[in-house]
Amino acid sequence: MADLPNANNTATLLKTLRSILAVATAALAQRCTENGKLSSAKLDTQQVSSFELAWANAELLAAERAVAVLSEQSSELEQRLAMVFVAEALTLIRDRLESILLDLNLADDTLSAVHSDANNRKLRRVALSDSFLVETAQLLARDPSQIARISLNE
C-alpha cells in the first residue's frame, strides 16, 4: 500500500484534536451558562458554534473509530477507505474547530500545529492524491461487498 503514516501516528493526531475539542466544548458550555445552569437564551446566541461543535465531534468520533477498527487482518481496501475518510475528516474538523475557536476567542496554535504536522500533511497528500483514490476505487470495484460495510461494534 502507499506510503501512509501508520495508524498510531494518525491516532495521536486525532487524540490531539479530541483535546482541542474538549477545550472548545468547555468554553462554549461556560459561555452558555448562567448561575451554574444552562441558559437557553445564551445557547440560542451560540447556535452556529453549537452546530459546528456537534458536527466536529461526530466527524472526529467517526475518524477515531475508523482508525481503531484497523488491524493486521484489515484488507488493503479497508485500510485505504479508512485513511481516505480520516484524511478528509482532518480538514473538515480543523475548519469547524477553527471557526469555534475564533468565535470563542481561544488560541488556535495547537490546532494549527496539528494541521501542519508532517504526519497529517503526509496522510492528506497521499490518501487524497489522484493515484491513491483511483487505486482505491479500482479495489472497491473488484470487491463491492465493502460498500456501506460499517463496523460499529467494539
GROMACS .gro file of N, CA, C and O in nm, residues 79-146:
model
  272
   79GLN      N    1  -0.816  -0.058   0.481
   79GLN     CA    2  -0.718   0.041   0.526
   79GLN      C    3  -0.726   0.167   0.441
   79GLN      O    4  -0.723   0.279   0.494
   80ARG      N    5  -0.736   0.150   0.311
   80ARG     CA    6  -0.743   0.265   0.220
   80ARG      C    7  -0.869   0.348   0.246
   80ARG      O    8  -0.862   0.470   0.253
   81LEU      N    9  -0.983   0.281   0.258
   81LEU     CA   10  -1.107   0.354   0.281
   81LEU      C   11  -1.103   0.431   0.413
   81LEU      O   12  -1.147   0.546   0.420
   82ALA      N   13  -1.048   0.369   0.516
   82ALA     CA   14  -1.036   0.436   0.644
   82ALA      C   15  -0.947   0.559   0.633
   82ALA      O   16  -0.980   0.667   0.684
   83MET      N   17  -0.833   0.546   0.564
   83MET     CA   18  -0.740   0.658   0.554
   83MET      C   19  -0.795   0.771   0.466
   83MET      O   20  -0.772   0.888   0.495
   84VAL      N   21  -0.870   0.738   0.363
   84VAL     CA   22  -0.933   0.842   0.281
   84VAL      C   23  -1.033   0.919   0.368
   84VAL      O   24  -1.036   1.043   0.368
   85PHE      N   25  -1.114   0.845   0.443
   85PHE     CA   26  -1.211   0.912   0.530
   85PHE      C   27  -1.141   1.001   0.632
   85PHE      O   28  -1.177   1.118   0.651
   86VAL      N   29  -1.039   0.947   0.699
   86VAL     CA   30  -0.969   1.024   0.802
   86VAL      C   31  -0.902   1.147   0.741
   86VAL      O   32  -0.908   1.256   0.799
   87ALA      N   33  -0.841   1.132   0.626
   87ALA     CA   34  -0.774   1.246   0.562
   87ALA      C   35  -0.874   1.358   0.532
   87ALA      O   36  -0.845   1.477   0.554
   88GLU      N   37  -0.991   1.322   0.483
   88GLU     CA   38  -1.094   1.424   0.457
   88GLU      C   39  -1.146   1.482   0.588
   88GLU      O   40  -1.168   1.603   0.600
   89ALA      N   41  -1.166   1.396   0.687
   89ALA     CA   42  -1.220   1.441   0.815
   89ALA      C   43  -1.125   1.538   0.886
   89ALA      O   44  -1.171   1.633   0.951
   90LEU      N   45  -0.995   1.516   0.873
   90LEU     CA   46  -0.899   1.605   0.940
   90LEU      C   47  -0.919   1.751   0.899
   90LEU      O   48  -0.915   1.841   0.983
   91THR      N   49  -0.941   1.774   0.772
   91THR     CA   50  -0.961   1.911   0.725
   91THR      C   51  -1.098   1.963   0.766
   91THR      O   52  -1.111   2.079   0.808
   92LEU      N   53  -1.200   1.880   0.757
   92LEU     CA   54  -1.333   1.923   0.800
   92LEU      C   55  -1.335   1.960   0.948
   92LEU      O   56  -1.391   2.064   0.987
   93ILE      N   57  -1.275   1.876   1.029
   93ILE     CA   58  -1.270   1.901   1.174
   93ILE      C   59  -1.190   2.027   1.203
   93ILE      O   60  -1.232   2.111   1.283
   94ARG      N   61  -1.076   2.041   1.136
   94ARG     CA   62  -0.995   2.162   1.156
   94ARG      C   63  -1.074   2.288   1.124
   94ARG      O   64  -1.074   2.384   1.200
   95ASP      N   65  -1.144   2.288   1.011
   95ASP     CA   66  -1.221   2.407   0.972
   95ASP      C   67  -1.329   2.438   1.073
   95ASP      O   68  -1.352   2.554   1.108
   96ARG      N   69  -1.399   2.336   1.121
   96ARG     CA   70  -1.505   2.358   1.219
   96ARG      C   71  -1.447   2.410   1.351
   96ARG      O   72  -1.499   2.506   1.410
   97LEU      N   73  -1.340   2.346   1.398
   97LEU     CA   74  -1.279   2.390   1.523
   97LEU      C   75  -1.222   2.530   1.512
   97LEU      O   76  -1.231   2.610   1.606
   98GLU      N   77  -1.165   2.562   1.399
   98GLU     CA   78  -1.109   2.695   1.381
   98GLU      C   79  -1.217   2.802   1.395
   98GLU      O   80  -1.197   2.903   1.463
   99SER      N   81  -1.333   2.781   1.335
   99SER     CA   82  -1.440   2.881   1.346
   99SER      C   83  -1.490   2.892   1.489
   99SER      O   84  -1.520   3.001   1.536
  100ILE      N   85  -1.495   2.780   1.561
  100ILE     CA   86  -1.539   2.782   1.701
  100ILE      C   87  -1.437   2.856   1.787
  100ILE      O   88  -1.473   2.941   1.868
  101LEU      N   89  -1.309   2.823   1.769
  101LEU     CA   90  -1.204   2.887   1.848
  101LEU      C   91  -1.201   3.037   1.823
  101LEU      O   92  -1.183   3.117   1.917
  102LEU      N   93  -1.220   3.077   1.699
  102LEU     CA   94  -1.224   3.220   1.668
  102LEU      C   95  -1.341   3.287   1.738
  102LEU      O   96  -1.327   3.394   1.798
  103ASP      N   97  -1.458   3.224   1.729
  103ASP     CA   98  -1.578   3.281   1.792
  103ASP      C   99  -1.562   3.292   1.943
  103ASP      O  100  -1.608   3.388   2.004
  104LEU      N  101  -1.495   3.195   2.003
  104LEU     CA  102  -1.476   3.195   2.147
  104LEU      C  103  -1.350   3.271   2.190
  104LEU      O  104  -1.320   3.277   2.309
  105ASN      N  105  -1.279   3.326   2.092
  105ASN     CA  106  -1.155   3.400   2.118
  105ASN      C  107  -1.052   3.314   2.192
  105ASN      O  108  -0.987   3.361   2.285
  106LEU      N  109  -1.039   3.188   2.148
  106LEU     CA  110  -0.942   3.096   2.206
  106LEU      C  111  -0.824   3.080   2.111
  106LEU      O  112  -0.840   3.090   1.989
  107ALA      N  113  -0.709   3.052   2.166
  107ALA     CA  114  -0.588   3.033   2.086
  107ALA      C  115  -0.606   2.912   1.993
  107ALA      O  116  -0.667   2.812   2.031
  108ASP      N  117  -0.551   2.925   1.873
  108ASP     CA  118  -0.561   2.813   1.778
  108ASP      C  119  -0.423   2.760   1.738
  108ASP      O  120  -0.410   2.692   1.638
  109ASP      N  121  -0.322   2.789   1.820
  109ASP     CA  122  -0.186   2.746   1.785
  109ASP      C  123  -0.173   2.593   1.784
  109ASP      O  124  -0.106   2.537   1.697
  110THR      N  125  -0.237   2.524   1.876
  110THR     CA  126  -0.230   2.377   1.877
  110THR      C  127  -0.301   2.321   1.755
  110THR      O  128  -0.253   2.228   1.691
  111LEU      N  129  -0.415   2.378   1.720
  111LEU     CA  130  -0.488   2.335   1.602
  111LEU      C  131  -0.405   2.357   1.476
  111LEU      O  132  -0.398   2.269   1.390
  112SER      N  133  -0.340   2.471   1.467
  112SER     CA  134  -0.254   2.498   1.352
  112SER      C  135  -0.137   2.401   1.346
  112SER      O  136  -0.099   2.354   1.238
  113ALA      N  137  -0.083   2.368   1.462
  113ALA     CA  138   0.029   2.272   1.467
  113ALA      C  139  -0.015   2.134   1.422
  113ALA      O  140   0.059   2.066   1.350
  114VAL      N  141  -0.135   2.093   1.460
  114VAL     CA  142  -0.186   1.963   1.417
  114VAL      C  143  -0.203   1.962   1.266
  114VAL      O  144  -0.165   1.866   1.198
  115HIS      N  145  -0.258   2.069   1.211
  115HIS     CA  146  -0.284   2.072   1.067
  115HIS      C  147  -0.154   2.074   0.986
  115HIS      O  148  -0.148   2.017   0.878
  116SER      N  149  -0.050   2.137   1.040
  116SER     CA  150   0.077   2.143   0.967
  116SER      C  151   0.171   2.029   1.005
  116SER      O  152   0.281   2.019   0.950
  117ASP      N  153   0.130   1.942   1.097
  117ASP     CA  154   0.211   1.827   1.137
  117ASP      C  155   0.249   1.744   1.015
  117ASP      O  156   0.168   1.722   0.924
  118ALA      N  157   0.371   1.695   1.013
  118ALA     CA  158   0.420   1.619   0.898
  118ALA      C  159   0.337   1.495   0.869
  118ALA      O  160   0.310   1.463   0.753
  119ASN      N  161   0.294   1.425   0.974
  119ASN     CA  162   0.211   1.305   0.953
  119ASN      C  163   0.074   1.341   0.896
  119ASN      O  164   0.020   1.269   0.811
  120ASN      N  165   0.017   1.451   0.943
  120ASN     CA  166  -0.113   1.497   0.892
  120ASN      C  167  -0.100   1.533   0.744
  120ASN      O  168  -0.180   1.489   0.661
  121ARG      N  169   0.001   1.611   0.712
  121ARG     CA  170   0.021   1.652   0.573
  121ARG      C  171   0.047   1.531   0.483
  121ARG      O  172  -0.006   1.522   0.373
  122LYS      N  173   0.127   1.437   0.531
  122LYS     CA  174   0.158   1.317   0.453
  122LYS      C  175   0.031   1.235   0.429
  122LYS      O  176   0.006   1.190   0.316
  123LEU      N  177  -0.049   1.218   0.532
  123LEU     CA  178  -0.173   1.142   0.518
  123LEU      C  179  -0.265   1.207   0.415
  123LEU      O  180  -0.315   1.141   0.324
  124ARG      N  181  -0.284   1.338   0.427
  124ARG     CA  182  -0.371   1.408   0.331
  124ARG      C  183  -0.313   1.407   0.190
  124ARG      O  184  -0.385   1.388   0.093
  125ARG      N  185  -0.182   1.425   0.180
  125ARG     CA  186  -0.117   1.427   0.048
  125ARG      C  187  -0.130   1.292  -0.022
  125ARG      O  188  -0.163   1.284  -0.140
  126VAL      N  189  -0.106   1.185   0.053
  126VAL     CA  190  -0.110   1.051  -0.008
  126VAL      C  191  -0.254   1.003  -0.027
  126VAL      O  192  -0.293   0.965  -0.136
  127ALA      N  193  -0.334   1.004   0.080
  127ALA     CA  194  -0.468   0.945   0.075
  127ALA      C  195  -0.564   1.021  -0.015
  127ALA      O  196  -0.662   0.963  -0.062
  128LEU      N  197  -0.538   1.148  -0.039
  128LEU     CA  198  -0.628   1.226  -0.123
  128LEU      C  199  -0.569   1.253  -0.262
  128LEU      O  200  -0.625   1.331  -0.339
  129SER      N  201  -0.459   1.184  -0.292
  129SER     CA  202  -0.398   1.201  -0.424
  129SER      C  203  -0.481   1.129  -0.529
  129SER      O  204  -0.552   1.032  -0.500
  130ASP      N  205  -0.471   1.176  -0.651
  130ASP     CA  206  -0.544   1.113  -0.762
  130ASP      C  207  -0.512   0.965  -0.772
  130ASP      O  208  -0.601   0.881  -0.785
  131SER      N  209  -0.383   0.932  -0.767
  131SER     CA  210  -0.344   0.792  -0.787
  131SER      C  211  -0.398   0.702  -0.675
  131SER      O  212  -0.446   0.592  -0.701
  132PHE      N  213  -0.392   0.749  -0.551
  132PHE     CA  214  -0.441   0.670  -0.438
  132PHE      C  215  -0.592   0.649  -0.450
  132PHE      O  216  -0.642   0.537  -0.429
  133LEU      N  217  -0.663   0.754  -0.485
  133LEU     CA  218  -0.809   0.743  -0.497
  133LEU      C  219  -0.849   0.652  -0.612
  133LEU      O  220  -0.942   0.572  -0.600
  134VAL      N  221  -0.777   0.660  -0.724
  134VAL     CA  222  -0.806   0.573  -0.838
  134VAL      C  223  -0.780   0.427  -0.801
  134VAL      O  224  -0.862   0.338  -0.828
  135GLU      N  225  -0.666   0.401  -0.737
  135GLU     CA  226  -0.634   0.264  -0.696
  135GLU      C  227  -0.737   0.211  -0.597
  135GLU      O  228  -0.777   0.094  -0.603
  136THR      N  229  -0.781   0.296  -0.506
  136THR     CA  230  -0.881   0.256  -0.408
  136THR      C  231  -1.014   0.226  -0.477
  136THR      O  232  -1.080   0.126  -0.447
  137ALA      N  233  -1.051   0.309  -0.572
  137ALA     CA  234  -1.175   0.287  -0.647
  137ALA      C  235  -1.169   0.156  -0.726
  137ALA      O  236  -1.267   0.082  -0.734
  138GLN      N  237  -1.053   0.127  -0.781
  138GLN     CA  238  -1.037   0.001  -0.856
  138GLN      C  239  -1.051  -0.120  -0.762
  138GLN      O  240  -1.116  -0.219  -0.798
  139LEU      N  241  -0.993  -0.112  -0.644
  139LEU     CA  242  -1.008  -0.220  -0.546
  139LEU      C  243  -1.154  -0.236  -0.506
  139LEU      O  244  -1.205  -0.347  -0.493
  140LEU      N  245  -1.221  -0.124  -0.486
  140LEU     CA  246  -1.362  -0.126  -0.447
  140LEU      C  247  -1.448  -0.185  -0.559
  140LEU      O  248  -1.541  -0.262  -0.532
  141ALA      N  249  -1.415  -0.154  -0.682
  141ALA     CA  250  -1.491  -0.208  -0.796
  141ALA      C  251  -1.476  -0.360  -0.803
  141ALA      O  252  -1.570  -0.430  -0.843
  142ARG      N  253  -1.360  -0.410  -0.762
  142ARG     CA  254  -1.338  -0.555  -0.762
  142ARG      C  255  -1.405  -0.624  -0.643
  142ARG      O  256  -1.427  -0.744  -0.645
  143ASP      N  257  -1.433  -0.547  -0.537
  143ASP     CA  258  -1.494  -0.604  -0.416
  143ASP      C  259  -1.604  -0.511  -0.365
  143ASP      O  260  -1.587  -0.446  -0.262
  144PRO      N  261  -1.718  -0.506  -0.436
  144PRO     CA  262  -1.824  -0.414  -0.395
  144PRO      C  263  -1.891  -0.452  -0.263
  144PRO      O  264  -1.971  -0.373  -0.211
  145SER      N  265  -1.856  -0.567  -0.206
  145SER     CA  266  -1.914  -0.603  -0.077
  145SER      C  267  -1.872  -0.506   0.033
  145SER      O  268  -1.934  -0.501   0.140
  146GLN      N  269  -1.767  -0.428   0.008
  146GLN     CA  270  -1.719  -0.331   0.106
  146GLN      C  271  -1.803  -0.204   0.109
  146GLN      O  272  -1.791  -0.124   0.201
   0.00000   0.00000   0.00000
